[in-house]
Coordinates of N, CA and C in Angstrom, one line a residue:
M1 N 93.6 6.9 94.6 CA 93.5 7.6 95.9 C 92.5 7.0 96.8
V2 N 92.9 6.6 98.0 CA 92.0 6.0 98.9 C 91.4 7.0 99.8
L3 N 90.0 7.1 99.8 CA 89.3 8.1 100.6 C 88.9 7.4 102.0
S4 N 89.2 8.1 103.1 CA 88.9 7.5 104.4 C 88.8 8.6 105.4
M5 N 87.8 8.5 106.3 CA 87.7 9.4 107.4 C 88.2 8.8 108.7
D6 N 88.9 7.6 108.6 CA 89.3 6.9 109.8 C 90.2 7.7 110.7
R7 N 91.1 8.6 110.1 CA 92.0 9.3 111.0 C 91.4 10.4 111.8
W8 N 90.1 10.7 111.5 CA 89.4 11.7 112.3 C 88.5 11.1 113.3
V9 N 88.3 9.8 113.4 CA 87.4 9.2 114.4 C 87.9 9.6 115.8
G10 N 87.0 10.1 116.6 CA 87.3 10.5 117.9 C 87.9 11.8 118.1
K11 N 88.2 12.5 117.0 CA 88.8 13.8 117.0 C 87.7 14.9 117.1
V12 N 88.1 16.1 117.4 CA 87.2 17.2 117.7 C 87.1 18.1 116.4
A13 N 85.8 18.4 116.0 CA 85.5 19.3 114.9 C 84.6 20.4 115.4
I14 N 84.9 21.6 115.0 CA 84.0 22.7 115.3 C 83.3 23.1 114.0
V15 N 81.9 23.2 114.1 CA 81.1 23.6 112.9 C 80.3 24.8 113.3
T16 N 80.6 26.0 112.7 CA 79.9 27.2 113.0 C 78.6 27.2 112.1
G17 N 77.6 28.0 112.7 CA 76.3 28.0 112.0 C 75.6 26.7 111.9
A18 N 75.7 25.9 113.0 CA 75.3 24.5 112.9 C 73.8 24.3 113.3
S19 N 73.0 25.3 113.5 CA 71.6 25.2 113.9 C 70.7 24.7 112.8
S20 N 71.1 25.0 111.5 CA 70.2 24.6 110.4 C 71.1 24.6 109.1
G21 N 70.4 24.2 108.0 CA 71.0 24.3 106.7 C 72.3 23.5 106.5
I22 N 73.2 24.1 105.9 CA 74.5 23.4 105.6 C 75.2 23.0 106.9
G23 N 75.3 23.9 107.9 CA 76.0 23.6 109.1 C 75.4 22.4 109.8
A24 N 74.1 22.3 109.9 CA 73.4 21.2 110.5 C 73.7 19.9 109.7
A25 N 73.7 19.9 108.4 CA 74.0 18.8 107.6 C 75.4 18.3 107.8
V26 N 76.4 19.3 107.9 CA 77.8 18.9 108.1 C 78.0 18.3 109.5
A27 N 77.4 18.9 110.5 CA 77.5 18.4 111.8 C 77.0 16.9 111.9
D28 N 75.8 16.7 111.3 CA 75.3 15.4 111.3 C 76.2 14.4 110.6
A29 N 76.8 14.8 109.4 CA 77.6 13.9 108.7 C 78.9 13.5 109.5
L30 N 79.5 14.5 110.2 CA 80.7 14.2 110.9 C 80.4 13.4 112.1
V31 N 79.3 13.5 112.8 CA 78.9 12.7 113.9 C 78.7 11.2 113.4
E32 N 78.1 11.1 112.2 CA 78.0 9.8 111.6 C 79.3 9.1 111.4
K33 N 80.3 9.9 111.1 CA 81.7 9.4 110.8 C 82.5 9.1 112.1
G34 N 81.9 9.4 113.2 CA 82.6 9.1 114.5 C 83.4 10.3 115.1
L35 N 83.1 11.5 114.7 CA 83.8 12.7 115.3 C 83.1 13.2 116.5
I36 N 83.8 13.9 117.3 CA 83.2 14.7 118.4 C 83.0 16.1 117.8
V37 N 81.8 16.5 117.7 CA 81.4 17.8 117.0 C 80.9 18.8 118.0
L38 N 81.4 20.0 117.9 CA 80.9 21.1 118.7 C 80.2 22.0 117.7
G39 N 78.9 22.0 117.8 CA 78.1 22.9 116.9 C 77.9 24.3 117.5
V40 N 78.1 25.3 116.8 CA 78.1 26.7 117.3 C 77.0 27.5 116.6
A41 N 76.2 28.1 117.4 CA 75.1 29.0 116.8 C 74.5 29.8 117.9
R42 N 73.8 30.8 117.4 CA 73.0 31.6 118.4 C 71.8 30.8 118.9
R43 N 71.2 29.9 118.1 CA 70.1 29.1 118.5 C 70.7 27.7 118.8
S44 N 71.4 27.7 119.9 CA 72.0 26.4 120.3 C 71.0 25.3 120.7
E45 N 69.8 25.7 121.1 CA 68.8 24.8 121.4 C 68.4 23.8 120.2
C46 N 68.6 24.4 119.0 CA 68.3 23.5 117.8 C 69.4 22.4 117.7
I47 N 70.6 22.8 118.1 CA 71.7 21.8 118.0 C 71.5 20.8 119.1
E48 N 71.1 21.2 120.3 CA 70.9 20.3 121.4 C 69.8 19.3 121.1
E49 N 68.7 19.8 120.4 CA 67.6 18.9 120.1 C 68.1 17.8 119.1
R50 N 68.9 18.2 118.1 CA 69.5 17.3 117.1 C 70.4 16.3 117.8
A51 N 71.2 16.8 118.8 CA 72.1 15.9 119.5 C 71.4 14.7 120.1
K52 N 70.2 14.9 120.6 CA 69.4 13.8 121.1 C 69.1 12.8 120.1
Q53 N 68.8 13.3 118.9 CA 68.4 12.4 117.8 C 69.6 11.6 117.3
L54 N 70.8 12.1 117.5 CA 72.1 11.5 117.1 C 72.8 10.7 118.2
S55 N 72.1 10.5 119.3 CA 72.7 9.9 120.4 C 73.2 8.5 120.2
D56 N 72.6 7.8 119.2 CA 73.0 6.4 119.0 C 74.1 6.3 117.9
K57 N 74.6 7.4 117.4 CA 75.6 7.4 116.3 C 77.0 7.2 116.9
K58 N 77.9 7.0 115.9 CA 79.3 6.7 116.3 C 80.0 7.8 117.0
G59 N 79.7 9.0 116.6 CA 80.3 10.2 117.3 C 79.3 10.9 118.2
K60 N 79.6 12.1 118.5 CA 78.8 12.8 119.5 C 78.7 14.3 119.1
L61 N 77.5 14.9 119.3 CA 77.3 16.3 119.0 C 77.1 17.1 120.3
H62 N 77.8 18.1 120.4 CA 77.7 19.1 121.5 C 77.2 20.4 121.0
A63 N 76.7 21.3 121.8 CA 76.2 22.6 121.4 C 76.7 23.7 122.3
I64 N 77.0 24.8 121.7 CA 77.4 26.0 122.4 C 76.8 27.2 121.8
K65 N 76.3 28.1 122.6 CA 75.6 29.3 122.1 C 76.7 30.4 121.9
A66 N 76.7 31.0 120.7 CA 77.6 32.1 120.4 C 77.1 33.0 119.3
D67 N 77.5 34.2 119.4 CA 77.2 35.2 118.3 C 78.6 35.4 117.6
L68 N 78.7 34.9 116.4 CA 80.0 34.9 115.8 C 80.4 36.2 115.1
T69 N 79.6 37.2 115.4 CA 80.1 38.6 115.0 C 80.8 39.2 116.2
K70 N 80.9 38.5 117.3 CA 81.5 39.0 118.5 C 82.8 38.2 118.9
E71 N 83.9 38.9 118.9 CA 85.2 38.2 119.1 C 85.2 37.5 120.4
E72 N 84.6 38.1 121.5 CA 84.6 37.4 122.8 C 83.9 36.1 122.8
D73 N 82.8 36.0 122.0 CA 82.0 34.8 121.9 C 82.9 33.7 121.2
I74 N 83.6 34.1 120.2 CA 84.4 33.1 119.5 C 85.5 32.6 120.3
L75 N 86.2 33.5 121.1 CA 87.2 33.0 122.0 C 86.7 32.1 123.0
T76 N 85.5 32.3 123.5 CA 84.8 31.5 124.5 C 84.6 30.1 123.9
V77 N 84.2 30.0 122.7 CA 83.9 28.7 122.0 C 85.2 27.9 122.0
F78 N 86.3 28.4 121.6 CA 87.5 27.7 121.5 C 88.1 27.3 122.9
K79 N 87.9 28.2 123.8 CA 88.4 27.9 125.2 C 87.6 26.7 125.8
W80 N 86.2 26.7 125.6 CA 85.4 25.7 126.1 C 85.7 24.3 125.4
A81 N 85.9 24.4 124.1 CA 86.2 23.2 123.3 C 87.5 22.6 123.8
K82 N 88.5 23.4 124.0 CA 89.8 22.9 124.5 C 89.8 22.3 125.9
E83 N 89.0 22.9 126.7 CA 88.9 22.5 128.1 C 88.0 21.3 128.3
N84 N 87.0 21.1 127.5 CA 86.0 20.1 127.7 C 86.0 19.0 126.7
L85 N 86.5 19.2 125.5 CA 86.5 18.2 124.5 C 87.9 17.7 124.0
G86 N 88.8 18.6 124.0 CA 90.2 18.3 123.6 C 90.6 19.2 122.4
P87 N 91.8 19.1 121.9 CA 92.3 20.0 120.9 C 91.5 19.8 119.6
V88 N 91.3 20.9 118.9 CA 90.5 21.0 117.7 C 91.3 20.5 116.5
H89 N 90.8 19.5 115.7 CA 91.4 19.0 114.6 C 90.8 19.5 113.3
I90 N 89.5 19.9 113.3 CA 88.8 20.3 112.1 C 88.0 21.5 112.5
L91 N 88.0 22.6 111.6 CA 87.2 23.7 111.7 C 86.4 23.9 110.4
I92 N 85.1 23.9 110.5 CA 84.2 24.2 109.4 C 83.6 25.6 109.6
N93 N 84.1 26.5 108.8 CA 83.6 27.9 108.9 C 82.4 28.1 108.0
N94 N 81.3 27.7 108.5 CA 80.1 27.7 107.7 C 79.2 29.0 108.0
A95 N 79.2 29.5 109.2 CA 78.3 30.6 109.5 C 78.4 31.8 108.5
G96 N 77.3 32.2 108.0 CA 77.3 33.3 107.1 C 75.9 34.0 107.0
I97 N 75.9 35.1 106.4 CA 74.6 35.8 106.3 C 74.5 36.6 105.0
V98 N 73.3 36.8 104.5 CA 73.1 37.6 103.3 C 72.1 38.7 103.8
A99 N 72.5 40.0 103.5 CA 71.6 41.1 103.7 C 71.0 41.5 102.4
Y100 N 69.7 41.2 102.2 CA 69.1 41.5 100.9 C 68.8 43.0 100.9
T101 N 69.7 43.7 100.3 CA 69.6 45.2 100.2 C 70.3 45.6 98.9
N102 N 70.8 46.8 98.8 CA 71.6 47.2 97.6 C 72.7 48.2 98.1
L103 N 73.5 48.5 97.1 CA 74.6 49.4 97.4 C 74.3 50.9 97.3
T104 N 73.2 51.2 96.8 CA 72.8 52.6 96.6 C 71.9 53.2 97.7
E105 N 71.2 52.2 98.4 CA 70.3 52.7 99.5 C 70.4 51.8 100.7
G106 N 71.4 50.9 100.7 CA 71.5 50.0 101.9 C 71.9 50.7 103.2
K107 N 71.7 50.0 104.3 CA 72.0 50.5 105.6 C 73.4 50.0 106.0
T108 N 74.2 50.9 106.6 CA 75.6 50.6 107.0 C 75.6 49.5 107.9
E109 N 74.7 49.4 108.9 CA 74.7 48.3 109.9 C 74.5 47.0 109.2
D110 N 73.7 46.9 108.2 CA 73.5 45.6 107.5 C 74.8 45.2 106.8
W111 N 75.4 46.1 106.1 CA 76.7 45.8 105.5 C 77.7 45.3 106.5
K112 N 77.8 46.0 107.6 CA 78.8 45.7 108.7 C 78.5 44.3 109.2
T113 N 77.3 43.9 109.4 CA 77.0 42.6 109.9 C 77.5 41.5 109.0
V114 N 77.3 41.7 107.7 CA 77.8 40.7 106.7 C 79.3 40.6 106.8
F115 N 80.0 41.6 106.8 CA 81.5 41.5 106.9 C 81.9 41.0 108.3
D116 N 81.3 41.4 109.3 CA 81.6 41.0 110.7 C 81.5 39.4 110.8
L117 N 80.5 38.9 110.2 CA 80.3 37.4 110.3 C 81.0 36.7 109.2
N118 N 80.8 37.1 107.9 CA 81.3 36.3 106.8 C 82.9 36.4 106.6
V119 N 83.4 37.5 107.1 CA 84.9 37.7 106.9 C 85.6 37.7 108.2
L120 N 85.3 38.6 109.1 CA 86.0 38.7 110.4 C 85.8 37.6 111.3
G121 N 84.5 37.1 111.5 CA 84.2 36.0 112.3 C 84.9 34.7 111.8
L122 N 84.9 34.5 110.5 CA 85.7 33.4 109.9 C 87.1 33.5 110.2
S123 N 87.7 34.7 110.1 CA 89.1 34.9 110.3 C 89.6 34.7 111.7
I124 N 88.7 35.2 112.6 CA 89.0 35.0 114.1 C 89.0 33.5 114.4
A125 N 87.9 32.8 114.0 CA 87.8 31.4 114.3 C 89.0 30.6 113.7
T126 N 89.4 31.0 112.5 CA 90.5 30.3 111.9 C 91.8 30.5 112.7
R127 N 92.0 31.7 113.1 CA 93.2 32.1 113.9 C 93.2 31.2 115.2
E128 N 92.1 31.1 115.9 CA 92.1 30.4 117.1 C 92.2 28.9 116.9
A129 N 91.7 28.4 115.8 CA 91.9 26.9 115.5 C 93.3 26.6 115.2
V130 N 93.9 27.5 114.4 CA 95.3 27.3 114.0 C 96.2 27.3 115.3
K131 N 96.0 28.2 116.2 CA 96.7 28.3 117.4 C 96.7 26.9 118.1
I132 N 95.6 26.3 118.2 CA 95.5 25.0 118.9 C 96.2 23.9 118.1
M133 N 96.0 24.0 116.8 CA 96.7 23.0 116.0 C 98.2 23.0 116.1
K134 N 98.7 24.3 116.1 CA 100.1 24.5 116.2 C 100.7 24.0 117.6
E135 N 99.9 24.4 118.6 CA 100.3 24.0 120.0 C 100.4 22.5 120.2
N136 N 99.5 21.8 119.5 CA 99.4 20.3 119.7 C 100.0 19.6 118.5
K137 N 100.7 20.3 117.6 CA 101.3 19.6 116.4 C 100.3 18.8 115.7
I138 N 99.1 19.3 115.4 CA 98.1 18.7 114.7 C 98.1 19.0 113.2
N139 N 98.0 18.0 112.4 CA 97.9 18.3 110.9 C 96.4 18.3 110.6
G140 N 95.8 19.5 111.0 CA 94.3 19.6 110.9 C 93.8 20.0 109.6
H141 N 92.6 20.4 109.5 CA 91.9 20.8 108.3 C 90.9 21.9 108.6
I142 N 91.0 22.9 107.8 CA 90.0 24.1 107.9 C 89.3 24.2 106.6
V143 N 88.0 24.3 106.7 CA 87.1 24.4 105.5 C 86.3 25.7 105.6
H144 N 86.5 26.5 104.6 CA 85.7 27.7 104.5 C 84.5 27.4 103.6
V145 N 83.3 27.6 104.1 CA 82.1 27.5 103.2 C 81.9 28.8 102.5
N146 N 82.3 28.8 101.2 CA 82.4 30.0 100.4 C 81.1 30.0 99.5
S147 N 81.2 30.4 98.3 CA 80.0 30.5 97.4 C 80.6 30.7 96.0
I148 N 79.7 30.3 95.0 CA 80.1 30.6 93.6 C 80.2 32.1 93.4
L149 N 79.5 32.9 94.3 CA 79.5 34.3 94.2 C 80.8 34.9 94.8
G150 N 81.7 34.0 95.3 CA 83.0 34.5 95.7 C 84.0 34.4 94.6
H151 N 83.5 34.0 93.4 CA 84.4 33.9 92.3 C 83.9 34.7 91.1
Q152 N 82.6 34.9 91.0 CA 82.0 35.6 89.9 C 80.7 36.2 90.4
V153 N 80.5 37.5 90.2 CA 79.2 38.2 90.6 C 78.2 37.9 89.6
H154 N 77.1 37.2 90.0 CA 76.0 36.9 89.1 C 74.9 37.9 89.2
N155 N 74.0 37.9 88.3 CA 72.9 38.8 88.3 C 71.7 38.4 89.2
Y156 N 72.0 38.4 90.5 CA 71.0 38.1 91.5 C 70.7 39.4 92.2
P157 N 69.6 40.1 91.9 CA 69.3 41.4 92.5 C 69.4 41.4 94.0
G158 N 69.9 42.5 94.6 CA 69.8 42.8 96.0 C 70.8 42.1 96.9
L159 N 71.9 41.6 96.3 CA 72.9 40.9 97.1 C 73.9 41.9 97.8
S160 N 73.9 43.1 97.3 CA 74.8 44.2 97.8 C 76.2 43.7 98.1
V161 N 76.6 43.7 99.4 CA 78.0 43.4 99.8 C 78.3 41.9 99.9
Y162 N 77.3 41.0 99.8 CA 77.5 39.6 100.0 C 78.6 39.0 99.1
P163 N 78.5 39.3 97.7 CA 79.6 38.8 96.9 C 81.0 39.3 97.3
A164 N 81.1 40.5 97.7 CA 82.3 41.1 98.1 C 82.9 40.3 99.3
S165 N 82.0 40.0 100.3 CA 82.4 39.2 101.4 C 82.9 37.8 101.1
K166 N 82.3 37.2 100.0 CA 82.7 35.9 99.6 C 84.0 35.9 98.7
F167 N 84.1 37.0 98.0 CA 85.4 37.2 97.3 C 86.5 37.3 98.3
A168 N 86.2 37.9 99.5 CA 87.2 38.0 100.5 C 87.6 36.6 101.0
V169 N 86.6 35.7 101.2 CA 86.8 34.4 101.6 C 87.8 33.6 100.6
T170 N 87.5 33.9 99.3 CA 88.4 33.3 98.3 C 89.9 33.7 98.5
A171 N 90.0 35.0 98.7 CA 91.4 35.6 99.0 C 92.0 35.1 100.3
L172 N 91.2 35.0 101.3 CA 91.6 34.5 102.6 C 92.1 33.0 102.5
T173 N 91.4 32.2 101.7 CA 91.8 30.8 101.6 C 93.1 30.7 101.0
E174 N 93.4 31.5 99.9 CA 94.7 31.4 99.2 C 95.8 32.0 100.1
T175 N 95.5 33.1 100.8 CA 96.5 33.7 101.7 C 96.9 32.7 102.8
L176 N 95.9 32.0 103.3 CA 96.1 31.1 104.4 C 97.0 29.9 103.9
R177 N 96.6 29.4 102.7 CA 97.4 28.3 102.1 C 98.9 28.7 102.0
Q178 N 99.2 29.9 101.5 CA 100.5 30.4 101.4 C 101.2 30.6 102.8
E179 N 100.5 31.1 103.8 CA 101.0 31.2 105.1 C 101.4 29.8 105.7
F180 N 100.5 28.8 105.5 CA 100.8 27.5 106.0 C 102.1 26.9 105.3
N181 N 102.2 27.2 104.0 CA 103.4 26.7 103.3 C 104.7 27.4 103.8
H182 N 104.6 28.7 104.0 CA 105.7 29.5 104.5 C 106.2 29.1 105.9
Q183 N 105.2 28.7 106.7 CA 105.5 28.3 108.1 C 105.8 26.8 108.2
G184 N 105.7 26.1 107.1 CA 106.0 24.6 107.1 C 104.9 23.8 107.8
L185 N 103.7 24.3 107.9 CA 102.6 23.6 108.5 C 101.9 22.6 107.6
K186 N 101.4 21.5 108.1 CA 100.7 20.5 107.3 C 99.2 20.6 107.5
I187 N 98.7 21.8 107.8 CA 97.3 22.0 108.0 C 96.7 22.3 106.6
K188 N 95.6 21.6 106.3 CA 94.9 21.8 105.0 C 93.9 22.9 105.1
I189 N 93.7 23.6 104.0 CA 92.7 24.6 103.9 C 91.9 24.4 102.6
T190 N 90.6 24.3 102.7 CA 89.7 24.0 101.6 C 88.6 25.1 101.5
S191 N 88.4 25.6 100.4 CA 87.2 26.5 100.1 C 86.2 25.7 99.4
V192 N 85.0 25.6 99.9 CA 83.9 24.9 99.2 C 82.9 25.9 98.8
S193 N 82.7 26.0 97.5 CA 81.8 27.1 96.9 C 80.6 26.5 96.2
P194 N 79.5 26.5 96.9 CA 78.2 26.0 96.3 C 77.5 27.0 95.6
G195 N 76.6 26.5 94.7 CA 75.6 27.4 94.1 C 74.5 27.6 95.1
L196 N 73.3 27.9 94.6 CA 72.2 28.2 95.5 C 71.8 26.9 96.3
V197 N 71.7 27.1 97.6 CA 71.4 26.0 98.5 C 70.1 26.3 99.2
E198 N 69.3 25.3 99.4 CA 68.0 25.5 100.2 C 68.4 25.7 101.7
T199 N 68.3 26.9 102.2 CA 68.6 27.2 103.6 C 67.6 28.2 104.1
E200 N 67.7 28.6 105.4 CA 66.9 29.6 105.9 C 67.3 31.0 105.4
G201 N 68.5 31.1 104.8 CA 68.9 32.3 104.2 C 68.5 32.5 102.8
T202 N 67.9 31.5 102.2 CA 67.5 31.6 100.8 C 66.0 31.2 100.7
T203 N 65.7 30.1 100.1 CA 64.3 29.8 99.8 C 63.4 29.5 101.0
L204 N 64.0 29.2 102.1 CA 63.3 28.9 103.4 C 63.2 30.1 104.3
N205 N 63.6 31.3 103.8 CA 63.6 32.5 104.5 C 62.2 33.1 104.5
P206 N 61.5 33.1 105.7 CA 60.1 33.6 105.7 C 60.0 35.1 105.4
S207 N 61.0 35.8 105.5 CA 60.9 37.3 105.2 C 61.2 37.7 103.8
L208 N 61.4 36.6 102.9 CA 61.6 36.9 101.5 C 60.4 37.6 100.9
T209 N 60.6 38.6 100.0 CA 59.5 39.2 99.3 C 58.9 38.2 98.3
P210 N 57.7 38.3 98.0 CA 57.1 37.3 97.0 C 57.9 37.3 95.7
E211 N 58.3 38.5 95.3 CA 59.1 38.5 94.0 C 60.4 37.8 94.1
R212 N 61.1 37.9 95.2 CA 62.4 37.2 95.4 C 62.2 35.7 95.5
K213 N 61.1 35.3 96.2 CA 60.8 33.9 96.4 C 60.5 33.3 95.1
V214 N 59.7 33.9 94.2 CA 59.4 33.4 92.9 C 60.7 33.3 92.1
F215 N 61.6 34.3 92.2 CA 62.8 34.3 91.4 C 63.7 33.1 91.8
M216 N 63.8 32.9 93.2 CA 64.7 31.8 93.6 C 64.1 30.4 93.3
Q217 N 62.8 30.3 93.3 CA 62.1 29.0 93.1 C 62.3 28.6 91.6
K218 N 62.7 29.5 90.7 CA 62.9 29.2 89.3 C 64.3 28.6 89.1
L219 N 65.2 28.8 90.1 CA 66.6 28.4 89.9 C 66.8 27.0 90.4
P220 N 67.8 26.3 89.8 CA 68.2 25.0 90.3 C 68.8 25.1 91.6
I221 N 68.6 24.2 92.5 CA 69.0 24.4 93.9 C 69.6 23.1 94.5
L222 N 70.5 23.3 95.4 CA 71.2 22.2 96.2 C 70.6 22.0 97.5
K223 N 70.8 20.9 98.2 CA 70.4 20.6 99.5 C 71.7 20.7 100.4
G224 N 71.5 21.0 101.7 CA 72.6 21.1 102.6 C 73.4 19.8 102.6
E225 N 72.7 18.6 102.5 CA 73.4 17.4 102.4 C 74.4 17.3 101.3
D226 N 74.1 17.9 100.2 CA 75.1 17.9 99.0 C 76.4 18.6 99.4
I227 N 76.3 19.7 100.1 CA 77.5 20.4 100.6 C 78.2 19.6 101.6
A228 N 77.5 19.0 102.5 CA 78.1 18.1 103.6 C 78.9 17.0 102.9
N229 N 78.3 16.4 101.9 CA 79.0 15.3 101.2 C 80.3 15.8 100.6
G230 N 80.3 17.0 100.0 CA 81.5 17.5 99.4 C 82.6 17.8 100.5
I231 N 82.2 18.3 101.6 CA 83.1 18.5 102.7 C 83.7 17.2 103.2
V232 N 82.9 16.2 103.4 CA 83.4 14.9 103.8 C 84.4 14.4 102.8
Y233 N 84.1 14.6 101.5 CA 85.1 14.2 100.5 C 86.4 14.8 100.7
A234 N 86.4 16.2 100.9 CA 87.7 16.9 101.0 C 88.4 16.4 102.3
L235 N 87.7 16.1 103.4 CA 88.3 15.7 104.6 C 88.8 14.2 104.5
S236 N 88.3 13.5 103.5 CA 88.6 12.1 103.4 C 89.9 11.8 102.6
T237 N 90.4 12.9 102.0 CA 91.6 12.7 101.1 C 92.9 12.3 102.0
P238 N 93.8 11.6 101.4 CA 95.1 11.3 102.1 C 95.8 12.5 102.6
E239 N 96.7 12.4 103.6 CA 97.3 13.5 104.2 C 98.2 14.3 103.2
H240 N 98.6 13.7 102.1 CA 99.4 14.4 101.1 C 98.6 15.1 100.0
V241 N 97.3 15.0 100.1 CA 96.4 15.5 99.1 C 95.5 16.6 99.7
Q242 N 95.5 17.8 99.0 CA 94.7 18.9 99.5 C 93.7 19.4 98.4
I243 N 92.5 19.4 98.7 CA 91.5 19.9 97.8 C 91.4 21.4 98.2
H244 N 92.0 22.3 97.3 CA 92.0 23.7 97.7 C 90.7 24.4 97.4
E245 N 90.1 24.1 96.3 CA 88.8 24.7 95.9 C 87.9 23.6 95.4
L246 N 86.7 23.5 96.0 CA 85.7 22.6 95.5 C 84.4 23.4 95.2
T247 N 84.0 23.4 93.9 CA 82.8 24.0 93.5 C 81.7 23.0 93.3
I248 N 80.5 23.3 93.9 CA 79.4 22.4 93.8 C 78.2 23.2 93.2
R249 N 77.8 22.7 92.1 CA 76.7 23.4 91.4 C 75.5 22.4 91.1
P250 N 74.3 22.9 91.2 CA 73.2 22.0 90.8 C 73.1 21.9 89.3
L251 N 72.6 20.7 88.9 CA 72.4 20.5 87.5 C 71.1 21.3 87.0

């Protein structure tokens, strides 16, 4: 099997949650490979700053501010991309959130935010990307950044509804694959499920309690670049090959 990113050079990719962590690493990697990348985040200034640092690379990074828990913001992102960059070929659904609480005392609004972003935001963005791909007869690729917690609930205290939201992503990935097959579409769908990754939502989170920080620091951990490399691998496969599930664990 020959791996190549050549067919994506000059094409448009949207990366959600691109201001830091996995999303930032993925955006950087795709720009290096020659793609036109639209990074989406509430802190769009972080993406704009990194775009300056990547100005000499083969591709180009653009930034747009959006709250991915709001449907109107997501629709604006895809409208802007279509009108200013061109049709979307790749969507990386990376944006996600963990609410460190529990199921017996947690706040409803915290749970709702997790599902609004991790499940509904992902689903709305996917729908809009597929619309564009179908309109333009694009054999595109959608990547859901999932989690090992989307396949098995581990004994990590205080995760509350987060594993449930990621189990939903696992189900959505398979449902989408079956829909594509039923409709005769050649759009690929990949779930990438990492273990613990060093991000602002985990070990770099300044609001972590000392106990949780100590707990996390004892665990083996991945870097955002590790996940970006896995995503590039999935995108590099030949058109007849689909990586449906890619699990990435630290040693």
